[in-house]
Short mmCIF file of C-alpha atoms in Angstrom, two decimals:
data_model
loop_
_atom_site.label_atom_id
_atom_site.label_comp_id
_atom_site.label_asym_id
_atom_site.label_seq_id
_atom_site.Cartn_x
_atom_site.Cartn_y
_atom_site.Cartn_z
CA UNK A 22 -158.01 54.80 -130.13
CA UNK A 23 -160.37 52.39 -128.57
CA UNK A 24 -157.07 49.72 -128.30
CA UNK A 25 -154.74 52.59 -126.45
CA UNK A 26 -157.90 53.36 -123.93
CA UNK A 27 -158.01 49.57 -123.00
CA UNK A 28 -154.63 49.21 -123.16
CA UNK A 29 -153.98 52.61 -120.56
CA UNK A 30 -156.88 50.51 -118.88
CA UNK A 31 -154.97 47.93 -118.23
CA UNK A 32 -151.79 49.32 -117.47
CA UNK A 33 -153.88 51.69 -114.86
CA UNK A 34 -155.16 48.46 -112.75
CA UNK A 35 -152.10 46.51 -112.80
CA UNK A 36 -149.85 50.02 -111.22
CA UNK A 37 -152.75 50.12 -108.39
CA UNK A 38 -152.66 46.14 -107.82
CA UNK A 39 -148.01 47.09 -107.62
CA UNK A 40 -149.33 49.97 -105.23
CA UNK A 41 -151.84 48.30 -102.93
CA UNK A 42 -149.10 45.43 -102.91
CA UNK A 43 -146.44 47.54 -101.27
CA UNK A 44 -149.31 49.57 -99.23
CA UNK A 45 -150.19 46.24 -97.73
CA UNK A 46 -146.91 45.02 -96.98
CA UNK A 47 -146.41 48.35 -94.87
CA UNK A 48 -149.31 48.46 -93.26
CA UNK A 49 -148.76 44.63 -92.23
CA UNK A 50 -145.99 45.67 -90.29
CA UNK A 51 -148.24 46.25 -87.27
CA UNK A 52 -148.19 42.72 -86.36
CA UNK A 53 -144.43 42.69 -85.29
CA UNK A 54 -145.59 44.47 -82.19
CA UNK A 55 -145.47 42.06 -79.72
CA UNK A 56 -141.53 42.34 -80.48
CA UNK A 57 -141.43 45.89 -78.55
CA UNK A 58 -143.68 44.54 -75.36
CA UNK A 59 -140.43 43.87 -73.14
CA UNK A 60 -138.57 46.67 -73.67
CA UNK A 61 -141.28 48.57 -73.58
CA UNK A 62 -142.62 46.92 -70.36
CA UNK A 63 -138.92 47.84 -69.38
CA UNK A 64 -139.07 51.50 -70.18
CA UNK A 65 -142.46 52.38 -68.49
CA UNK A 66 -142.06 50.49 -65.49
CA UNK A 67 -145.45 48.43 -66.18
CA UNK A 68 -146.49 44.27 -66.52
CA UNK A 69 -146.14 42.90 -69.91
CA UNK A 70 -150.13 42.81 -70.05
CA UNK A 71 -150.89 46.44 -69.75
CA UNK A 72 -148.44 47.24 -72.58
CA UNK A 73 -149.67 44.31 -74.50
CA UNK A 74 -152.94 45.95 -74.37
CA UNK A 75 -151.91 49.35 -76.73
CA UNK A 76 -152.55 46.31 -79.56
CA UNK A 77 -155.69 45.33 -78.43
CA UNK A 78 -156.39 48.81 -79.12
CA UNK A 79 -154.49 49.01 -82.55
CA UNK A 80 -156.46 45.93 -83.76
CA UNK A 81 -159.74 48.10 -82.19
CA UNK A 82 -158.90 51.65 -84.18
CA UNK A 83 -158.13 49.00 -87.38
CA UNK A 84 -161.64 47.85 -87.71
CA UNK A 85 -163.49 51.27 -87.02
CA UNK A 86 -161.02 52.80 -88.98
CA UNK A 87 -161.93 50.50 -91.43
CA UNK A 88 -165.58 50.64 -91.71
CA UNK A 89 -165.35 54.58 -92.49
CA UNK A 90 -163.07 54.48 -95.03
CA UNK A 91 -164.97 53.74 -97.79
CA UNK A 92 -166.49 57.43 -97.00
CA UNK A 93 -163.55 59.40 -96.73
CA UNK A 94 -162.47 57.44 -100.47
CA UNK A 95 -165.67 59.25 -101.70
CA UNK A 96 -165.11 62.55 -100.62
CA UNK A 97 -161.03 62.83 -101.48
CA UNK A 98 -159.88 59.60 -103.42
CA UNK A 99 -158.24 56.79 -102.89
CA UNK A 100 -154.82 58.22 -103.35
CA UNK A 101 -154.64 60.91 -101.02
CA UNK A 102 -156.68 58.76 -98.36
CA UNK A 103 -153.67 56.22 -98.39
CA UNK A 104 -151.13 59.15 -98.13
CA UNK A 105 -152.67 60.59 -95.52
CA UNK A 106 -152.46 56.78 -93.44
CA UNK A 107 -149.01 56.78 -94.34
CA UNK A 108 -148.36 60.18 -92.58
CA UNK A 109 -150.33 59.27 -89.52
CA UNK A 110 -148.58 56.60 -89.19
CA UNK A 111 -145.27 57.53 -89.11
CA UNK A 112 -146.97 60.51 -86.58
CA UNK A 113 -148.48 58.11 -84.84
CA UNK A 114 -144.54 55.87 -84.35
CA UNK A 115 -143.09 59.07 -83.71
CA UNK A 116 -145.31 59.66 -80.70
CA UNK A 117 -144.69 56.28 -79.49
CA UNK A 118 -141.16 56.30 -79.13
CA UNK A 119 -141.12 59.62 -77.07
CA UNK A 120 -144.50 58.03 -74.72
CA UNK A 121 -143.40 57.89 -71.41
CA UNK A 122 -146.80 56.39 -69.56
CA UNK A 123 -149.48 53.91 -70.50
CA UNK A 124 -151.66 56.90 -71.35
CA UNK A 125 -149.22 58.37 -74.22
CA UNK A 126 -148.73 54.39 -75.40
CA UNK A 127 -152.34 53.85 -75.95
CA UNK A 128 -153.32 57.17 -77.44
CA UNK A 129 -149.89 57.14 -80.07
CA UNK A 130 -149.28 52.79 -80.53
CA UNK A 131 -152.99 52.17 -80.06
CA UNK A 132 -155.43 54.56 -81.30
CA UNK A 133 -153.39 56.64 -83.91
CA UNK A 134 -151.14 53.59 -85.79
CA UNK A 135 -154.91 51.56 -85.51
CA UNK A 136 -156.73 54.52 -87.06
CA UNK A 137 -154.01 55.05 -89.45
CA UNK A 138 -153.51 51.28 -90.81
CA UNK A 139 -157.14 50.85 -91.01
CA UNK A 140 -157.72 53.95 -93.14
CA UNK A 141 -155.32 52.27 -95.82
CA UNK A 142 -155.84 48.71 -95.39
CA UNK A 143 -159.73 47.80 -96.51
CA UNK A 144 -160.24 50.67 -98.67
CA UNK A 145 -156.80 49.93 -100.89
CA UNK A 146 -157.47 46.43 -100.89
CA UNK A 147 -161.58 47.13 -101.90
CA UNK A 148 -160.26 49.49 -104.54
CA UNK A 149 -157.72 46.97 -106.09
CA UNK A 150 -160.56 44.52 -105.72
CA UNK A 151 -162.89 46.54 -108.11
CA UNK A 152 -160.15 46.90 -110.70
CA UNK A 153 -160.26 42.95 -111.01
CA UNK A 154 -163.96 41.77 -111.21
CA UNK A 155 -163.38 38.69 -113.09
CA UNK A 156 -159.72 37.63 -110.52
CA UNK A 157 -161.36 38.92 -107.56
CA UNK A 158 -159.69 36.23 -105.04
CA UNK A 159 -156.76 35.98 -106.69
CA UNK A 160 -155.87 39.77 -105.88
CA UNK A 161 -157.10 39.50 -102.40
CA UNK A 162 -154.48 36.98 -102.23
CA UNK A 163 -152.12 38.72 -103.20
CA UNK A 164 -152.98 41.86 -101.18
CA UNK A 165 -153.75 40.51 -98.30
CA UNK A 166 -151.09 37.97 -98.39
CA UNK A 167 -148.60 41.11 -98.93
CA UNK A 168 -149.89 42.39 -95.52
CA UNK A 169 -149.21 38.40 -93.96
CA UNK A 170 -145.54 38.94 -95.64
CA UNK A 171 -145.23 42.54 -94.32
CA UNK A 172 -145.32 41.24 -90.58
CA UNK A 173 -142.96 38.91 -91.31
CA UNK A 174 -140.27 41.12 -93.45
CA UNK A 175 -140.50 43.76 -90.55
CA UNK A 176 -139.86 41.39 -87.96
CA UNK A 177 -136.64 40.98 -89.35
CA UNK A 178 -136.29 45.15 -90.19
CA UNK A 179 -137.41 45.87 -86.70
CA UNK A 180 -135.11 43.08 -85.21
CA UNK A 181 -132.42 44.40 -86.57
CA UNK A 182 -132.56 47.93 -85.88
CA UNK A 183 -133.04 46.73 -82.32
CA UNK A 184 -130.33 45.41 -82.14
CA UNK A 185 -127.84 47.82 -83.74
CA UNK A 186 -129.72 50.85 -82.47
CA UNK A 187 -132.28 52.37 -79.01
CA UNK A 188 -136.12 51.26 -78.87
CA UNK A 189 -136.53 55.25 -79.90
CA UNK A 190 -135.14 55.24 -82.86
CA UNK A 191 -136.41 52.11 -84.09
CA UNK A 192 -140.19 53.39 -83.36
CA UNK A 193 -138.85 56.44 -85.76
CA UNK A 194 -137.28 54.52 -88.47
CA UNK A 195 -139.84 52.07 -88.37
CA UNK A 196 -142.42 55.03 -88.98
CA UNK A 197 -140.50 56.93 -91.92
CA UNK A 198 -139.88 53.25 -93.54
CA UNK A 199 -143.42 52.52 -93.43
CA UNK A 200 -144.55 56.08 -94.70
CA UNK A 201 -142.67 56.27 -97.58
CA UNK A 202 -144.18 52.85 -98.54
CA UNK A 203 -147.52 53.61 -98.14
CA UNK A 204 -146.44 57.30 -100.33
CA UNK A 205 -145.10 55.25 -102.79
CA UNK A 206 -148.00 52.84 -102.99
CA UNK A 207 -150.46 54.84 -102.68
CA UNK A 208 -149.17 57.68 -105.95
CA UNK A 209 -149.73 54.04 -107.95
CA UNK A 210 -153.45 53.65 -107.40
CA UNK A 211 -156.44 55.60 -109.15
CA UNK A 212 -160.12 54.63 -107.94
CA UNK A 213 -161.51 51.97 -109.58
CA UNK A 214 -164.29 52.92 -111.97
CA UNK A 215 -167.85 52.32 -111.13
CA UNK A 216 -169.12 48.67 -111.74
CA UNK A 217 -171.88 48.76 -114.68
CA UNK A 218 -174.12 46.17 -114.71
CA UNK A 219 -175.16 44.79 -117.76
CA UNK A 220 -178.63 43.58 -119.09
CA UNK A 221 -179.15 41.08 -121.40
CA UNK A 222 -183.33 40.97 -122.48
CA UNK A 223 -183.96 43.14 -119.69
CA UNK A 224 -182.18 41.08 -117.50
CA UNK A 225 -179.01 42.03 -115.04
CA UNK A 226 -176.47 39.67 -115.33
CA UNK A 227 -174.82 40.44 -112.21
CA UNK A 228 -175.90 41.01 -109.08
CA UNK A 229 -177.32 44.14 -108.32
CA UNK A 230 -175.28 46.86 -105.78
CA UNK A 231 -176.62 47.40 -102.73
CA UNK A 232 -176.24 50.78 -100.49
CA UNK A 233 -174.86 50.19 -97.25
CA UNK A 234 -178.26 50.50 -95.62
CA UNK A 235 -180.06 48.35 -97.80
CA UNK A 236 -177.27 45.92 -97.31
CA UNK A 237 -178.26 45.83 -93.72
CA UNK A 238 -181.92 45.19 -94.10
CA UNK A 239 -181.01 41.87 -95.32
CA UNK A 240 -180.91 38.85 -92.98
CA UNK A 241 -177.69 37.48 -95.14
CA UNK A 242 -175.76 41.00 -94.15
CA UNK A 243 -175.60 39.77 -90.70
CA UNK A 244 -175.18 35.93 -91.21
CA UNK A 245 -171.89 36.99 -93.14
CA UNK A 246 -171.48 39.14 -89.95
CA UNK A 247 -171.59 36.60 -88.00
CA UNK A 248 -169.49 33.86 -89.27
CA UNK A 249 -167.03 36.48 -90.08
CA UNK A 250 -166.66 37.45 -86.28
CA UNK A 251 -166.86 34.09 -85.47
CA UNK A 252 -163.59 33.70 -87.61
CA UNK A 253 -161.58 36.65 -86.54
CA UNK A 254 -162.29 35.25 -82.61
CA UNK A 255 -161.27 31.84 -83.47
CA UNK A 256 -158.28 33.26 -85.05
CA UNK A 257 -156.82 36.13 -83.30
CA UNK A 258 -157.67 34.31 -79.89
CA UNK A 259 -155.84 31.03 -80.66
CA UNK A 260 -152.92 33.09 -82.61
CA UNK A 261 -152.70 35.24 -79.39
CA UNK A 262 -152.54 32.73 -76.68
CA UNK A 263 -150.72 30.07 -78.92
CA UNK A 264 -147.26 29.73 -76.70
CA UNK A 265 -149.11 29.89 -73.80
CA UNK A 266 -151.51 26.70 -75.04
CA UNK A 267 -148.06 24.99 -75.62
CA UNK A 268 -146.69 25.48 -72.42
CA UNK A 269 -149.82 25.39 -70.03
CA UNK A 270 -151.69 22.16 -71.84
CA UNK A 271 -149.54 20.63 -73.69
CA UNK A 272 -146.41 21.28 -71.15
CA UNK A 273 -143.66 21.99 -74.11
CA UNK A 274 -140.49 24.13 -73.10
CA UNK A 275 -141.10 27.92 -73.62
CA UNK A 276 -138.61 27.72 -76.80
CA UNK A 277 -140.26 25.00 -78.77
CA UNK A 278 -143.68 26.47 -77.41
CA UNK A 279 -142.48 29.61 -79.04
CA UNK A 280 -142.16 27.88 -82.74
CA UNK A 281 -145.72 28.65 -82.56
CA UNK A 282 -145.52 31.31 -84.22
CA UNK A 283 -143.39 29.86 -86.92
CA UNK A 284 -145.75 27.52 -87.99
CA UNK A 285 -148.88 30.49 -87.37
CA UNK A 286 -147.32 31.94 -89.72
CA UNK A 287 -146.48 30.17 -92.57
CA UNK A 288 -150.45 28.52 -92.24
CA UNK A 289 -151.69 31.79 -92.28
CA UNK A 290 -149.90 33.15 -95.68
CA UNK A 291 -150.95 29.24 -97.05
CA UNK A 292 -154.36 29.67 -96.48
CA UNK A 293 -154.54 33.08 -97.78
CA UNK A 294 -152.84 31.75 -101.15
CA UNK A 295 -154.66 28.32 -101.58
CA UNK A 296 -158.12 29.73 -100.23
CA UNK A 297 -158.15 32.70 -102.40
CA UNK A 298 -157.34 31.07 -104.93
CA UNK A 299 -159.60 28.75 -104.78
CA UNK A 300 -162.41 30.92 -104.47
CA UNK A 301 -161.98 32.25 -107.80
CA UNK A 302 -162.43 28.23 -108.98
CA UNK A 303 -165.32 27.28 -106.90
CA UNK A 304 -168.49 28.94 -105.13
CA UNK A 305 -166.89 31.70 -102.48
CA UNK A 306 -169.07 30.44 -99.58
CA UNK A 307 -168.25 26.73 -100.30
CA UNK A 308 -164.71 27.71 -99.68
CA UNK A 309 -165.83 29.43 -96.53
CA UNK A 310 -167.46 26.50 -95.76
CA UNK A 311 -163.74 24.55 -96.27
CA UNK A 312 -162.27 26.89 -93.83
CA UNK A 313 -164.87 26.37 -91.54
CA UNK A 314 -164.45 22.35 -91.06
CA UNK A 315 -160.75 22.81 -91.20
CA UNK A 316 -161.04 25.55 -88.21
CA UNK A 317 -163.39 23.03 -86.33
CA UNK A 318 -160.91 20.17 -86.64
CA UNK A 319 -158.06 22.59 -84.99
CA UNK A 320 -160.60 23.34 -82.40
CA UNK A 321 -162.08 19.57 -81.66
CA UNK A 322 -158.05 19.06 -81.07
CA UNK A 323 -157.30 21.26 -78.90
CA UNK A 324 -160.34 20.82 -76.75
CA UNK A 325 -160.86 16.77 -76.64
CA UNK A 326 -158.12 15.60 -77.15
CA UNK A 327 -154.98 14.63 -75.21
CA UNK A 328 -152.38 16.68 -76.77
CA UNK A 329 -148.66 15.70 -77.90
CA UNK A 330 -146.58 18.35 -79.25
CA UNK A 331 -147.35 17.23 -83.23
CA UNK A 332 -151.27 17.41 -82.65
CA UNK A 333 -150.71 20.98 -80.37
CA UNK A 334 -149.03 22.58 -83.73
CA UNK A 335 -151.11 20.56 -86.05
CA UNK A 336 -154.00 22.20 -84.01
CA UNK A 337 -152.82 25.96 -84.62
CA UNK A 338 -152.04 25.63 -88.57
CA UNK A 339 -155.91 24.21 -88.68
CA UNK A 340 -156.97 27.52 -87.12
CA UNK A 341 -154.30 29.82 -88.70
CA UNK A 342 -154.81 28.46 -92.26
CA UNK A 343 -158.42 28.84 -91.57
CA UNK A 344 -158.28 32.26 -90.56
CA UNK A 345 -155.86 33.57 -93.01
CA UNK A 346 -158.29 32.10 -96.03
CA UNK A 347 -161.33 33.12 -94.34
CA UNK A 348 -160.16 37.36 -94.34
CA UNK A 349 -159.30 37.01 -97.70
CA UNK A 350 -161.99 35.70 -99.55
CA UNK A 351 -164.32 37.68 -97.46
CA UNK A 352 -163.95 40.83 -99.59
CA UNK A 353 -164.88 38.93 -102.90
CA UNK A 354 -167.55 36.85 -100.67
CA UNK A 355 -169.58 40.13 -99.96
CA UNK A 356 -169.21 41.66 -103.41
CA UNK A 357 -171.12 38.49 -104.86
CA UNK A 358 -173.86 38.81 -102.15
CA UNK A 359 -174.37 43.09 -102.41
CA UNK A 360 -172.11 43.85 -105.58
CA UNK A 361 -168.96 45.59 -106.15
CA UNK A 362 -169.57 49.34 -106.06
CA UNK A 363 -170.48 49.95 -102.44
CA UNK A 364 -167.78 47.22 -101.98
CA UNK A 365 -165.79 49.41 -99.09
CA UNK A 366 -169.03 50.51 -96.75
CA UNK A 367 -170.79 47.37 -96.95
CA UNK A 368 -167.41 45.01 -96.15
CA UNK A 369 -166.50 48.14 -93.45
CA UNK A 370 -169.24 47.47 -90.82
CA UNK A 371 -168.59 43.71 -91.25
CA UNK A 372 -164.84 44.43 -90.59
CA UNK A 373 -166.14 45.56 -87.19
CA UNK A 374 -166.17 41.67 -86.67
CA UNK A 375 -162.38 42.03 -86.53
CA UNK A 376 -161.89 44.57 -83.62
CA UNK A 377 -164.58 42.91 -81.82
CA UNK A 378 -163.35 39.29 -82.17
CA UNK A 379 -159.90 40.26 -81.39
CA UNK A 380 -161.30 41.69 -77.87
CA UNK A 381 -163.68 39.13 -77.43
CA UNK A 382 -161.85 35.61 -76.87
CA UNK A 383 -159.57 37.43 -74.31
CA UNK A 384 -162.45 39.27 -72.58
CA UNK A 385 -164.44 35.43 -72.26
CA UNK A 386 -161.35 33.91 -71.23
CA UNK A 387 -160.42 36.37 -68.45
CA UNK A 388 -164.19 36.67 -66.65
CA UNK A 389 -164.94 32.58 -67.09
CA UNK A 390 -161.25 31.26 -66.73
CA UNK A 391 -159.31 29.67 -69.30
CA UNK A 392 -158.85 28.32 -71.98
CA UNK A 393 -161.43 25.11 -72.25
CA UNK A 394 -164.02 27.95 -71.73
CA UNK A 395 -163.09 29.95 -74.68
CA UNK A 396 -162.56 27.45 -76.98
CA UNK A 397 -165.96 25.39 -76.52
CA UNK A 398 -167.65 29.19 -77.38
CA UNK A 399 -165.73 29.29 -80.68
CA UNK A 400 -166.53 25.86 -81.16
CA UNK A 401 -170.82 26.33 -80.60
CA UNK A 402 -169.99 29.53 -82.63
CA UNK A 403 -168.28 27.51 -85.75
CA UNK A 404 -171.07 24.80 -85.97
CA UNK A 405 -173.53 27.71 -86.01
CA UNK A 406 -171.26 29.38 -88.85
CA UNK A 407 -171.13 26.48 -90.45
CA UNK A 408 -174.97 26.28 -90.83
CA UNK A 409 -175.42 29.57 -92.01
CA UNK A 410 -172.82 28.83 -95.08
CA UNK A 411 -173.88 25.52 -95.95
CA UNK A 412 -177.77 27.01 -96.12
CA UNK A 413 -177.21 30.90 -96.84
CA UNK A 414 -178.56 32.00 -100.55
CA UNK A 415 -177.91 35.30 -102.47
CA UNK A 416 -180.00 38.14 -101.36
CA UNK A 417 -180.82 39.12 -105.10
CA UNK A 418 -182.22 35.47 -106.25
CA UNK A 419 -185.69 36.15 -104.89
CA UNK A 420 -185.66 39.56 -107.12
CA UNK A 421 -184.14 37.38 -110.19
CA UNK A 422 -186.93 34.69 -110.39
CA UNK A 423 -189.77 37.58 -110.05
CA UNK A 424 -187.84 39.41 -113.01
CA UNK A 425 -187.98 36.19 -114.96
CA UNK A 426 -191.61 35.29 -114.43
CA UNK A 427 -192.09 38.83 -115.04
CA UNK A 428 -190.42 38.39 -118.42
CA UNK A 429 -192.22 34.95 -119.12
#
């Protein structure tokens, strides 16, 4: 009996890892948007930059989305929480192909497809997290590197159907393609079961959980806060602006400029791989650490240095690679600092970082002009991250040593 309840164990975890796999991939699919921003520009009758803006917005309704989740996977499951995203999204694409003003494009492209891929994305990939306590960044790897791949896989999907078919119907196919993804995916996955710690001589041999609010008390809640905004900024600013660095610094053609993203993202999906898992072989926040120096070199390059078209895209896998490793050891990272079982909440509010940071870089740029600007921030920001991980400690050591002289 006891072998068949392990075994259905086992069979159970690996059927949500399958289902948060193909969950993530769909939900990645987001990140082909900036495919749609001339025809759309076209259709509407509006600059390039207003309609780029409905992702601003997505990545915005992502993160807050994100941070509640781990309620709603409380009160109804993690199941029907990920069908539910599915739905909206495909509601949400279905909306967007019949907008016909900026209003419309916001509320459907921006706020619902945001809400609806952040609903699924942290709390599926916390979940799948839980089910693996002792492989933790090797299936955030693969998770999270499913939602890398599903950007890529749907820019070819979505290419395609643009190509044989009207912007319309693409939104719609797009939507129903996605939704019956996330369906699928999401039928596959149970909720993890609750983390128990064990004691050995009255001692815990893991770190104890911490509710979301005690979390926060903490000084270490928001250093993790911190340098993971201070990541997403560095990131999603460079990633966003990347053919424009190559064309307005480095002076490259706007078709080699655009290999940018080429090389974006096959850095991105590396670091995810090699950083996670690497942080299942080494302390988590020395490997933030790693990402940290390799994000600063990318940085020091672009800003004092005359660039040549080898150090320009040498410069964006630094901060790509970076980026990508940082976002996926970060779930695992704040499980070892406040435990697994309030996993979703506390990694939620620090998820904000992402929204924020994505806003941010542009918002810096725009009011103090440019580039050089921006990127000396990030740069004060990284040495200050940098700090904080090579002196943070775990919030539960204090408690350990008291137990132990306690004991003694």
């Amino acid at each position: 009996m006891r072998t068949n309840a392990v075994s259905n164990l086992n069979r159970t975890r690996w059927l949500t890892l399958i289902g948060t796999i193909i969950t993530q991939f769909a939900l990645g699919s987001v990140y082909t948007w900036s495919l749609f921003n001339g025809q759309l520009s076209t259709k509407l009758d509006q600059p390039i930059s207003r309609v780029a803006f409905s992702f601003g917005l997505l990545s915005l309704g992502l993160a807050v989305a994100s941070s509640v989740a781990g309620k709603l996977q409380e009160r109804f499951g993690v199941r029907n929480v990920t069908i539910a995203a599915g739905v909206l999204m495909a509601v949400g694409f279905f909306l967007t192909a019949h907008a016909n003003n900026l209003f419309m494009l916001y509320l459907s492209a921006g706020v619902l497809v945001g809400l609806a891929d952040g609903a699924g994305y942290l709390m599926s990939l916390s979940n799948c997290v839980k089910w693996f306590p002792e492989r933790k960044g090797v299936v955030s790897a693969c998770a999270i590197g499913a939602y890398g791949l599903g950007s890529l896989g749907f820019k070819f999907i979505c290419g395609y159907l643009l190509s044989i078919s009207t912007l319309e119907h693409t939104f719609i196919i797009w939507g129903l393609l996605a939704m019956a993804m996330i369906i699928v995916g999401g039928l596959m996955m149970k909720d993890a079961p609750k983390q128990e710690v064990k004691t050995v001589n009255n001692h815990r041999e893991q770190p104890r959980d911490f509710s979301l609010a005690e979390a926060m008390r903490m000084p270490q809640y928001w250093m993790l806060a911190l340098m993971f905004l201070t990541a997403c900024m560095s990131g999603l600013y460079v990633i966003g602006v990347a053919k424009d660095i190559g064309q307005g610094m480095v002076h490259l053609s706007a078709l080699t400029a655009a290999n940018a993203v080429t090389v974006i993202a096959i850095a991105n999906l590396s670091g995810r791989l090699v950083l996670g898992v690497l942080s299942d072989k080494m302390a988590r926040i020395r490997v933030v650490s790693i990402a940290q120096v390799i994000s600063l070199v990318g940085m020091s390059i672009l800003l004092f240095t005359h660039m040549n078209e080898a150090m320009f895209f040498g410069s964006l896998a630094c901060v790509a690679f970076s980026f990508g490793g940082t976002i996926t050891v970060y779930p695992s990272l704040v499980s070892d600092f406040f435990g697994l079982n309030n996993l979703t909440k506390n990694y939620g509010v620090i998820y904000l970082g992402f929204g924020i940071g994505s806003i941010l870089g542009s918002l810096i740029a725009s009011l103090f002009g440019g580039f050089v600007v921006t990127f000396s921030l990030i740069t004060v920001l990284l040495i200050i991250s940098l700090s904080i991980s090579a002196t943070i400690r775990l919030p539960n050591k204090e408690q350990q040593a008291h137990n132990t002289l306690q004991h003694v």
